[in-house]
């Protein structure tokens, strides 16, 4: 913590950016109500705009453009991370073979590999 204090004393804008990032994380970690999350995200968005950090523009635009979908997280606290992970695995598998010529065979191989992995992981757990 001492290093952070030294750094923040020297670079106060860095401290403000750190506080904004921690505040966004806190919203996700602590908020369980969709309405409360909406209010907190709106306040966070306003703080980001007032702070004027260009580095936060992408995140704040994402929050602004996709707030309805983002707020769905607070209903059941679930994400599509597993689907995104599986999609990444499929893309890597496809890239390994430099594309797909025979879609049927590709799907057959994919289901054999990943269905076996899912069954193996369930048996271990």
Short mmCIF file of N, CA, C and O in Angstrom, two decimals:
data_model
loop_
_atom_site.label_atom_id
_atom_site.label_comp_id
_atom_site.label_asym_id
_atom_site.label_seq_id
_atom_site.Cartn_x
_atom_site.Cartn_y
_atom_site.Cartn_z
N UNK A 1 0.83 -1.20 0.00
CA UNK A 1 0.00 0.00 0.00
C UNK A 1 0.87 1.26 0.00
O UNK A 1 0.49 2.27 -0.55
N UNK A 2 2.04 1.16 0.62
CA UNK A 2 2.94 2.30 0.68
C UNK A 2 3.38 2.73 -0.72
O UNK A 2 3.44 3.92 -1.02
N UNK A 3 3.65 1.75 -1.59
CA UNK A 3 4.05 2.07 -2.96
C UNK A 3 2.93 2.80 -3.70
O UNK A 3 3.17 3.73 -4.45
N UNK A 4 1.71 2.33 -3.48
CA UNK A 4 0.57 2.97 -4.14
C UNK A 4 0.43 4.41 -3.67
O UNK A 4 0.18 5.31 -4.47
N UNK A 5 0.60 4.66 -2.37
CA UNK A 5 0.49 6.02 -1.84
C UNK A 5 1.55 6.93 -2.47
O UNK A 5 1.26 8.07 -2.83
N UNK A 6 2.78 6.42 -2.59
CA UNK A 6 3.84 7.21 -3.22
C UNK A 6 3.50 7.52 -4.67
O UNK A 6 3.67 8.65 -5.14
N UNK A 7 3.02 6.52 -5.35
CA UNK A 7 2.65 6.68 -6.76
C UNK A 7 1.50 7.67 -6.91
O UNK A 7 1.53 8.56 -7.77
N UNK A 8 0.49 7.53 -6.06
CA UNK A 8 -0.68 8.40 -6.15
C UNK A 8 -0.35 9.83 -5.75
O UNK A 8 -0.94 10.77 -6.28
N UNK A 9 0.59 10.02 -4.81
CA UNK A 9 1.01 11.38 -4.46
C UNK A 9 1.65 12.06 -5.65
O UNK A 9 1.46 13.25 -5.88
N UNK A 10 2.40 11.29 -6.39
CA UNK A 10 3.12 11.85 -7.53
C UNK A 10 2.21 12.02 -8.76
O UNK A 10 2.37 12.93 -9.56
N UNK A 11 1.25 11.09 -8.92
CA UNK A 11 0.35 11.09 -10.07
C UNK A 11 -1.11 11.01 -9.60
O UNK A 11 -1.71 9.94 -9.60
N UNK A 12 -1.70 12.12 -9.21
CA UNK A 12 -3.07 12.10 -8.68
C UNK A 12 -4.12 11.62 -9.68
O UNK A 12 -5.12 11.03 -9.30
N UNK A 13 -3.89 11.83 -10.97
CA UNK A 13 -4.87 11.35 -11.96
C UNK A 13 -4.87 9.83 -12.03
O UNK A 13 -5.90 9.21 -12.31
N UNK A 14 -3.72 9.24 -11.78
CA UNK A 14 -3.64 7.78 -11.73
C UNK A 14 -4.49 7.25 -10.57
O UNK A 14 -5.18 6.24 -10.71
N UNK A 15 -4.46 7.95 -9.47
CA UNK A 15 -5.29 7.55 -8.33
C UNK A 15 -6.77 7.65 -8.68
O UNK A 15 -7.56 6.76 -8.35
N UNK A 16 -7.15 8.70 -9.37
CA UNK A 16 -8.55 8.87 -9.78
C UNK A 16 -8.97 7.75 -10.73
O UNK A 16 -10.06 7.18 -10.59
N UNK A 17 -8.11 7.40 -11.67
CA UNK A 17 -8.41 6.30 -12.60
C UNK A 17 -8.53 4.98 -11.84
O UNK A 17 -9.43 4.18 -12.13
N UNK A 18 -7.66 4.77 -10.88
CA UNK A 18 -7.72 3.55 -10.07
C UNK A 18 -9.03 3.49 -9.29
O UNK A 18 -9.69 2.45 -9.24
N UNK A 19 -9.42 4.61 -8.72
CA UNK A 19 -10.67 4.67 -7.96
C UNK A 19 -11.87 4.37 -8.86
O UNK A 19 -12.79 3.64 -8.45
N UNK A 20 -11.87 4.90 -10.05
CA UNK A 20 -12.97 4.63 -10.99
C UNK A 20 -13.04 3.15 -11.36
O UNK A 20 -14.12 2.57 -11.42
N UNK A 21 -11.90 2.55 -11.60
CA UNK A 21 -11.90 1.12 -11.96
C UNK A 21 -12.35 0.27 -10.79
O UNK A 21 -13.09 -0.70 -10.97
N UNK A 22 -11.92 0.61 -9.58
CA UNK A 22 -12.34 -0.15 -8.40
C UNK A 22 -13.83 0.04 -8.12
O UNK A 22 -14.51 -0.87 -7.67
N UNK A 23 -14.33 1.24 -8.38
CA UNK A 23 -15.75 1.50 -8.18
C UNK A 23 -16.61 0.65 -9.12
O UNK A 23 -17.64 0.11 -8.70
N UNK A 24 -16.18 0.52 -10.37
CA UNK A 24 -16.91 -0.33 -11.31
C UNK A 24 -16.89 -1.78 -10.83
O UNK A 24 -17.91 -2.47 -10.85
N UNK A 25 -15.74 -2.25 -10.39
CA UNK A 25 -15.65 -3.62 -9.87
C UNK A 25 -16.56 -3.80 -8.66
O UNK A 25 -17.23 -4.83 -8.52
N UNK A 26 -16.61 -2.80 -7.79
CA UNK A 26 -17.45 -2.88 -6.59
C UNK A 26 -18.93 -2.98 -6.96
O UNK A 26 -19.68 -3.72 -6.33
N UNK A 27 -19.33 -2.26 -8.00
CA UNK A 27 -20.73 -2.33 -8.44
C UNK A 27 -21.08 -3.77 -8.80
O UNK A 27 -22.11 -4.30 -8.39
N UNK A 28 -20.20 -4.43 -9.55
CA UNK A 28 -20.46 -5.81 -9.96
C UNK A 28 -20.38 -6.79 -8.79
O UNK A 28 -21.14 -7.75 -8.72
N UNK A 29 -19.49 -6.54 -7.86
CA UNK A 29 -19.31 -7.47 -6.74
C UNK A 29 -20.40 -7.35 -5.69
O UNK A 29 -20.79 -8.35 -5.09
N UNK A 30 -20.90 -6.17 -5.47
CA UNK A 30 -21.78 -5.96 -4.33
C UNK A 30 -23.26 -5.78 -4.66
O UNK A 30 -24.11 -5.97 -3.81
N UNK A 31 -23.58 -5.40 -5.88
CA UNK A 31 -24.96 -5.08 -6.23
C UNK A 31 -25.71 -6.33 -6.65
O UNK A 31 -25.24 -7.09 -7.48
N UNK A 32 -26.87 -6.52 -6.04
CA UNK A 32 -27.68 -7.69 -6.36
C UNK A 32 -29.04 -7.32 -6.96
O UNK A 32 -29.77 -8.17 -7.40
N UNK A 33 -29.34 -6.04 -6.98
CA UNK A 33 -30.63 -5.57 -7.49
C UNK A 33 -30.41 -4.80 -8.79
O UNK A 33 -29.56 -3.92 -8.87
N UNK A 34 -31.20 -5.15 -9.79
CA UNK A 34 -31.07 -4.55 -11.12
C UNK A 34 -31.29 -3.04 -11.10
O UNK A 34 -30.56 -2.29 -11.76
N UNK A 35 -32.27 -2.57 -10.36
CA UNK A 35 -32.55 -1.14 -10.27
C UNK A 35 -31.42 -0.37 -9.62
O UNK A 35 -31.04 0.71 -10.08
N UNK A 36 -30.88 -0.93 -8.55
CA UNK A 36 -29.75 -0.30 -7.86
C UNK A 36 -28.54 -0.29 -8.78
O UNK A 36 -27.81 0.71 -8.85
N UNK A 37 -28.34 -1.38 -9.50
CA UNK A 37 -27.21 -1.46 -10.43
C UNK A 37 -27.33 -0.40 -11.52
O UNK A 37 -26.34 0.24 -11.88
N UNK A 38 -28.55 -0.20 -12.02
CA UNK A 38 -28.78 0.82 -13.04
C UNK A 38 -28.36 2.19 -12.53
O UNK A 38 -27.65 2.94 -13.20
N UNK A 39 -28.77 2.52 -11.32
CA UNK A 39 -28.43 3.82 -10.73
C UNK A 39 -26.93 3.95 -10.51
O UNK A 39 -26.34 4.98 -10.85
N UNK A 40 -26.32 2.92 -9.96
CA UNK A 40 -24.88 2.98 -9.69
C UNK A 40 -24.07 3.07 -10.98
O UNK A 40 -23.08 3.81 -11.03
N UNK A 41 -24.46 2.31 -12.00
CA UNK A 41 -23.75 2.39 -13.27
C UNK A 41 -23.91 3.77 -13.92
O UNK A 41 -22.96 4.30 -14.51
N UNK A 42 -25.09 4.36 -13.79
CA UNK A 42 -25.31 5.71 -14.33
C UNK A 42 -24.43 6.73 -13.62
O UNK A 42 -23.82 7.60 -14.27
N UNK A 43 -24.35 6.62 -12.30
CA UNK A 43 -23.49 7.54 -11.54
C UNK A 43 -22.02 7.34 -11.92
O UNK A 43 -21.27 8.31 -12.04
N UNK A 44 -21.62 6.07 -12.07
CA UNK A 44 -20.24 5.78 -12.45
C UNK A 44 -19.94 6.37 -13.82
O UNK A 44 -18.90 6.98 -14.03
N UNK A 45 -20.88 6.20 -14.74
CA UNK A 45 -20.72 6.74 -16.09
C UNK A 45 -20.54 8.26 -16.04
O UNK A 45 -19.67 8.81 -16.73
N UNK A 46 -21.32 8.94 -15.22
CA UNK A 46 -21.19 10.40 -15.09
C UNK A 46 -19.82 10.78 -14.54
O UNK A 46 -19.20 11.74 -15.00
N UNK A 47 -19.34 10.02 -13.56
CA UNK A 47 -18.02 10.30 -12.99
C UNK A 47 -16.93 10.13 -14.04
O UNK A 47 -15.98 10.91 -14.09
N UNK A 48 -17.06 9.11 -14.86
CA UNK A 48 -16.07 8.87 -15.92
C UNK A 48 -16.08 10.02 -16.91
O UNK A 48 -15.02 10.51 -17.31
N UNK A 49 -17.25 10.47 -17.30
CA UNK A 49 -17.33 11.60 -18.24
C UNK A 49 -16.69 12.85 -17.65
O UNK A 49 -15.96 13.55 -18.33
N UNK A 50 -16.96 13.12 -16.36
CA UNK A 50 -16.41 14.32 -15.72
C UNK A 50 -14.90 14.21 -15.55
O UNK A 50 -14.20 15.22 -15.58
N UNK A 51 -14.40 13.00 -15.33
CA UNK A 51 -12.97 12.81 -15.12
C UNK A 51 -12.19 13.06 -16.41
O UNK A 51 -11.03 13.47 -16.37
N UNK A 52 -12.80 12.79 -17.56
CA UNK A 52 -12.17 13.08 -18.83
C UNK A 52 -11.04 12.15 -19.24
O UNK A 52 -10.15 12.54 -19.99
N UNK A 53 -11.06 10.92 -18.76
CA UNK A 53 -10.04 9.95 -19.15
C UNK A 53 -10.40 9.32 -20.49
O UNK A 53 -11.42 8.66 -20.61
N UNK A 54 -9.56 9.51 -21.47
CA UNK A 54 -9.82 8.90 -22.77
C UNK A 54 -9.75 7.38 -22.69
O UNK A 54 -10.43 6.68 -23.42
N UNK A 55 -8.93 6.88 -21.77
CA UNK A 55 -8.76 5.43 -21.65
C UNK A 55 -10.03 4.74 -21.17
O UNK A 55 -10.20 3.54 -21.37
N UNK A 56 -10.95 5.47 -20.56
CA UNK A 56 -12.20 4.89 -20.09
C UNK A 56 -13.31 5.01 -21.12
O UNK A 56 -14.41 4.50 -20.92
N UNK A 57 -13.05 5.69 -22.23
CA UNK A 57 -14.10 5.92 -23.22
C UNK A 57 -14.71 4.63 -23.75
O UNK A 57 -15.92 4.53 -23.91
N UNK A 58 -13.89 3.64 -24.03
CA UNK A 58 -14.40 2.38 -24.57
C UNK A 58 -15.32 1.70 -23.57
O UNK A 58 -16.41 1.24 -23.92
N UNK A 59 -14.89 1.65 -22.32
CA UNK A 59 -15.71 1.00 -21.29
C UNK A 59 -17.00 1.77 -21.06
O UNK A 59 -18.08 1.18 -21.00
N UNK A 60 -16.90 3.08 -20.96
CA UNK A 60 -18.11 3.86 -20.70
C UNK A 60 -19.08 3.80 -21.88
O UNK A 60 -20.30 3.74 -21.68
N UNK A 61 -18.56 3.77 -23.11
CA UNK A 61 -19.44 3.63 -24.29
C UNK A 61 -20.12 2.26 -24.28
O UNK A 61 -21.29 2.14 -24.63
N UNK A 62 -19.37 1.24 -23.89
CA UNK A 62 -19.95 -0.10 -23.82
C UNK A 62 -21.08 -0.13 -22.81
O UNK A 62 -22.15 -0.70 -23.07
N UNK A 63 -20.87 0.47 -21.65
CA UNK A 63 -21.91 0.53 -20.63
C UNK A 63 -23.12 1.29 -21.17
O UNK A 63 -24.26 0.85 -21.02
N UNK A 64 -22.88 2.40 -21.84
CA UNK A 64 -23.97 3.21 -22.37
C UNK A 64 -24.75 2.47 -23.47
O UNK A 64 -25.98 2.46 -23.47
N UNK A 65 -24.04 1.82 -24.37
CA UNK A 65 -24.69 1.17 -25.50
C UNK A 65 -25.34 -0.17 -25.17
O UNK A 65 -26.25 -0.60 -25.88
N UNK A 66 -24.88 -0.83 -24.14
CA UNK A 66 -25.36 -2.17 -23.84
C UNK A 66 -25.90 -2.31 -22.41
O UNK A 66 -25.93 -3.41 -21.86
N UNK A 67 -26.35 -1.21 -21.83
CA UNK A 67 -26.75 -1.26 -20.42
C UNK A 67 -27.87 -2.26 -20.15
O UNK A 67 -27.89 -2.90 -19.10
N UNK A 68 -28.79 -2.44 -21.10
CA UNK A 68 -29.87 -3.41 -20.86
C UNK A 68 -29.33 -4.82 -20.72
O UNK A 68 -29.73 -5.56 -19.82
N UNK A 69 -28.42 -5.19 -21.61
CA UNK A 69 -27.81 -6.52 -21.51
C UNK A 69 -26.92 -6.64 -20.29
O UNK A 69 -26.87 -7.69 -19.64
N UNK A 70 -26.19 -5.58 -19.97
CA UNK A 70 -25.32 -5.59 -18.80
C UNK A 70 -26.15 -5.76 -17.54
O UNK A 70 -25.78 -6.51 -16.64
N UNK A 71 -27.28 -5.10 -17.47
CA UNK A 71 -28.13 -5.19 -16.28
C UNK A 71 -28.71 -6.60 -16.09
O UNK A 71 -29.03 -6.97 -14.97
N UNK A 72 -28.81 -7.38 -17.15
CA UNK A 72 -29.29 -8.75 -17.01
C UNK A 72 -28.40 -9.58 -16.09
O UNK A 72 -28.87 -10.52 -15.45
N UNK A 73 -27.13 -9.23 -16.01
CA UNK A 73 -26.21 -9.93 -15.11
C UNK A 73 -26.72 -9.90 -13.67
O UNK A 73 -26.59 -10.86 -12.93
N UNK A 74 -27.32 -8.79 -13.28
CA UNK A 74 -27.73 -8.61 -11.90
C UNK A 74 -28.99 -9.39 -11.54
O UNK A 74 -29.33 -9.50 -10.37
N UNK A 75 -29.69 -9.96 -12.54
CA UNK A 75 -30.84 -10.81 -12.25
C UNK A 75 -30.41 -12.13 -11.62
O UNK A 75 -30.87 -12.51 -10.56
N UNK A 76 -29.52 -12.83 -12.31
CA UNK A 76 -29.10 -14.15 -11.83
C UNK A 76 -27.60 -14.24 -11.61
O UNK A 76 -27.08 -15.31 -11.32
N UNK A 77 -26.90 -13.11 -11.79
CA UNK A 77 -25.45 -13.03 -11.62
C UNK A 77 -24.73 -14.07 -12.47
O UNK A 77 -23.79 -14.72 -12.04
N UNK A 78 -25.21 -14.23 -13.69
CA UNK A 78 -24.55 -15.17 -14.60
C UNK A 78 -24.16 -14.43 -15.88
O UNK A 78 -24.76 -13.42 -16.24
N UNK A 79 -23.14 -14.95 -16.54
CA UNK A 79 -22.66 -14.34 -17.78
C UNK A 79 -22.64 -15.39 -18.88
O UNK A 79 -22.91 -16.56 -18.64
N UNK A 80 -22.27 -14.96 -20.05
CA UNK A 80 -22.13 -15.89 -21.16
C UNK A 80 -20.67 -16.30 -21.32
O UNK A 80 -20.25 -16.71 -22.40
N UNK A 81 -19.90 -16.23 -20.26
CA UNK A 81 -18.47 -16.53 -20.33
C UNK A 81 -18.20 -17.96 -20.80
O UNK A 81 -17.27 -18.19 -21.58
N UNK A 82 -19.00 -18.92 -20.36
CA UNK A 82 -18.76 -20.30 -20.79
C UNK A 82 -19.03 -20.45 -22.28
O UNK A 82 -18.29 -21.16 -22.98
N UNK A 83 -20.04 -19.79 -22.79
CA UNK A 83 -20.32 -19.84 -24.23
C UNK A 83 -19.20 -19.17 -25.01
O UNK A 83 -18.77 -19.69 -26.05
N UNK A 84 -18.70 -18.05 -24.52
CA UNK A 84 -17.59 -17.36 -25.19
C UNK A 84 -16.33 -18.22 -25.17
O UNK A 84 -15.58 -18.28 -26.14
N UNK A 85 -16.11 -18.89 -24.05
CA UNK A 85 -14.95 -19.78 -23.94
C UNK A 85 -15.04 -20.92 -24.94
O UNK A 85 -14.06 -21.27 -25.62
N UNK A 86 -16.21 -21.51 -25.05
CA UNK A 86 -16.41 -22.61 -25.99
C UNK A 86 -16.24 -22.11 -27.43
O UNK A 86 -15.63 -22.79 -28.26
N UNK A 87 -16.75 -20.93 -27.72
CA UNK A 87 -16.60 -20.34 -29.05
C UNK A 87 -15.12 -20.14 -29.39
O UNK A 87 -14.69 -20.39 -30.52
N UNK A 88 -14.34 -19.70 -28.42
CA UNK A 88 -12.90 -19.53 -28.62
C UNK A 88 -12.23 -20.87 -28.93
O UNK A 88 -11.36 -20.95 -29.79
N UNK A 89 -12.65 -21.92 -28.23
CA UNK A 89 -12.09 -23.25 -28.49
C UNK A 89 -12.43 -23.72 -29.90
O UNK A 89 -11.59 -24.31 -30.59
N UNK A 90 -13.64 -23.47 -30.34
CA UNK A 90 -14.04 -23.85 -31.70
C UNK A 90 -13.20 -23.10 -32.73
O UNK A 90 -12.71 -23.70 -33.70
N UNK A 91 -13.00 -21.81 -32.52
CA UNK A 91 -12.20 -21.02 -33.45
C UNK A 91 -10.76 -21.52 -33.50
O UNK A 91 -10.15 -21.60 -34.57
N UNK A 92 -10.20 -21.87 -32.34
CA UNK A 92 -8.83 -22.39 -32.31
C UNK A 92 -8.76 -23.73 -33.02
O UNK A 92 -7.80 -24.00 -33.77
N UNK A 93 -9.75 -24.58 -32.81
CA UNK A 93 -9.80 -25.89 -33.46
C UNK A 93 -9.88 -25.72 -34.98
O UNK A 93 -9.16 -26.38 -35.73
N UNK A 94 -10.72 -24.79 -35.43
CA UNK A 94 -10.87 -24.52 -36.86
C UNK A 94 -9.58 -23.97 -37.45
O UNK A 94 -9.14 -24.36 -38.53
N UNK A 95 -8.92 -23.08 -36.71
CA UNK A 95 -7.66 -22.48 -37.19
C UNK A 95 -6.56 -23.53 -37.29
O UNK A 95 -5.70 -23.45 -38.16
N UNK A 96 -6.60 -24.50 -36.40
CA UNK A 96 -5.60 -25.57 -36.40
C UNK A 96 -5.61 -26.32 -37.73
O UNK A 96 -4.57 -26.75 -38.22
N UNK A 97 -6.77 -26.46 -38.33
CA UNK A 97 -6.90 -27.16 -39.60
C UNK A 97 -7.01 -26.21 -40.78
O UNK A 97 -7.39 -26.62 -41.88
N UNK A 98 -6.72 -24.92 -40.52
CA UNK A 98 -6.72 -23.89 -41.57
C UNK A 98 -8.04 -23.83 -42.33
O UNK A 98 -8.08 -23.85 -43.56
N UNK A 99 -9.11 -23.82 -41.59
CA UNK A 99 -10.43 -23.71 -42.20
C UNK A 99 -11.19 -25.02 -42.18
O UNK A 99 -10.70 -26.02 -41.69
N UNK A 100 -12.38 -24.99 -42.70
CA UNK A 100 -13.24 -26.17 -42.71
C UNK A 100 -13.69 -26.42 -44.15
O UNK A 100 -14.28 -25.54 -44.78
N UNK A 101 -13.41 -27.61 -44.63
CA UNK A 101 -13.87 -27.97 -45.98
C UNK A 101 -15.12 -28.81 -45.90
O UNK A 101 -16.06 -28.63 -46.66
N UNK A 102 -15.13 -29.76 -44.99
CA UNK A 102 -16.26 -30.66 -44.83
C UNK A 102 -16.93 -30.34 -43.49
O UNK A 102 -16.47 -30.76 -42.44
N UNK A 103 -18.00 -29.58 -43.53
CA UNK A 103 -18.66 -29.12 -42.31
C UNK A 103 -19.17 -30.29 -41.47
O UNK A 103 -19.02 -30.29 -40.24
N UNK A 104 -19.72 -31.29 -42.10
CA UNK A 104 -20.22 -32.45 -41.37
C UNK A 104 -19.13 -33.14 -40.58
O UNK A 104 -19.30 -33.46 -39.40
N UNK A 105 -17.97 -33.36 -41.21
CA UNK A 105 -16.86 -34.01 -40.52
C UNK A 105 -16.32 -33.11 -39.42
O UNK A 105 -15.97 -33.58 -38.34
N UNK A 106 -16.26 -31.80 -39.69
CA UNK A 106 -15.79 -30.85 -38.68
C UNK A 106 -16.68 -30.93 -37.43
O UNK A 106 -16.18 -31.02 -36.31
N UNK A 107 -17.98 -30.92 -37.60
CA UNK A 107 -18.90 -31.00 -36.46
C UNK A 107 -18.78 -32.34 -35.75
O UNK A 107 -18.86 -32.42 -34.52
N UNK A 108 -18.58 -33.41 -36.52
CA UNK A 108 -18.39 -34.74 -35.93
C UNK A 108 -17.15 -34.75 -35.04
O UNK A 108 -17.20 -35.19 -33.90
N UNK A 109 -16.03 -34.25 -35.56
CA UNK A 109 -14.78 -34.21 -34.79
C UNK A 109 -14.93 -33.32 -33.56
O UNK A 109 -14.50 -33.66 -32.47
N UNK A 110 -15.56 -32.19 -33.74
CA UNK A 110 -15.76 -31.25 -32.64
C UNK A 110 -16.58 -31.88 -31.52
O UNK A 110 -16.22 -31.79 -30.35
N UNK A 111 -17.67 -32.53 -31.90
CA UNK A 111 -18.53 -33.15 -30.88
C UNK A 111 -17.81 -34.30 -30.19
O UNK A 111 -17.96 -34.48 -28.98
N UNK A 112 -17.02 -35.06 -30.92
CA UNK A 112 -16.26 -36.15 -30.28
C UNK A 112 -15.25 -35.63 -29.28
O UNK A 112 -15.13 -36.16 -28.18
N UNK A 113 -14.52 -34.61 -29.65
CA UNK A 113 -13.49 -34.07 -28.77
C UNK A 113 -14.09 -33.42 -27.54
O UNK A 113 -13.73 -33.72 -26.41
N UNK A 114 -15.04 -32.51 -27.74
CA UNK A 114 -15.55 -31.75 -26.61
C UNK A 114 -16.59 -32.50 -25.80
O UNK A 114 -16.70 -32.30 -24.59
N UNK A 115 -17.34 -33.38 -26.40
CA UNK A 115 -18.27 -34.20 -25.62
C UNK A 115 -17.49 -35.11 -24.70
O UNK A 115 -17.86 -35.31 -23.54
N UNK A 116 -16.38 -35.67 -25.16
CA UNK A 116 -15.55 -36.53 -24.34
C UNK A 116 -14.96 -35.73 -23.17
O UNK A 116 -14.92 -36.20 -22.05
N UNK A 117 -14.51 -34.49 -23.44
CA UNK A 117 -13.95 -33.65 -22.39
C UNK A 117 -14.99 -33.30 -21.34
O UNK A 117 -14.70 -33.29 -20.14
N UNK A 118 -16.22 -33.03 -21.75
CA UNK A 118 -17.27 -32.69 -20.80
C UNK A 118 -17.58 -33.89 -19.92
O UNK A 118 -17.69 -33.77 -18.70
N UNK A 119 -17.69 -35.06 -20.50
CA UNK A 119 -17.99 -36.27 -19.72
C UNK A 119 -16.84 -36.56 -18.76
O UNK A 119 -17.06 -36.86 -17.59
N UNK A 120 -15.60 -36.41 -19.21
CA UNK A 120 -14.44 -36.65 -18.36
C UNK A 120 -14.42 -35.69 -17.18
O UNK A 120 -14.21 -36.08 -16.05
N UNK A 121 -14.68 -34.40 -17.43
CA UNK A 121 -14.68 -33.42 -16.35
C UNK A 121 -15.80 -33.67 -15.36
O UNK A 121 -15.63 -33.45 -14.16
N UNK A 122 -16.94 -34.11 -15.81
CA UNK A 122 -18.06 -34.39 -14.90
C UNK A 122 -17.74 -35.60 -14.02
O UNK A 122 -18.11 -35.65 -12.87
N UNK A 123 -17.07 -36.60 -14.57
CA UNK A 123 -16.70 -37.77 -13.79
C UNK A 123 -15.66 -37.46 -12.74
O UNK A 123 -15.64 -38.07 -11.69
N UNK A 124 -14.79 -36.49 -13.02
CA UNK A 124 -13.76 -36.10 -12.06
C UNK A 124 -14.38 -35.35 -10.90
O UNK A 124 -14.04 -35.54 -9.76
N UNK A 125 -15.33 -34.45 -11.20
CA UNK A 125 -15.94 -33.60 -10.17
C UNK A 125 -16.90 -34.38 -9.35
O UNK A 125 -16.92 -35.10 -8.57
#
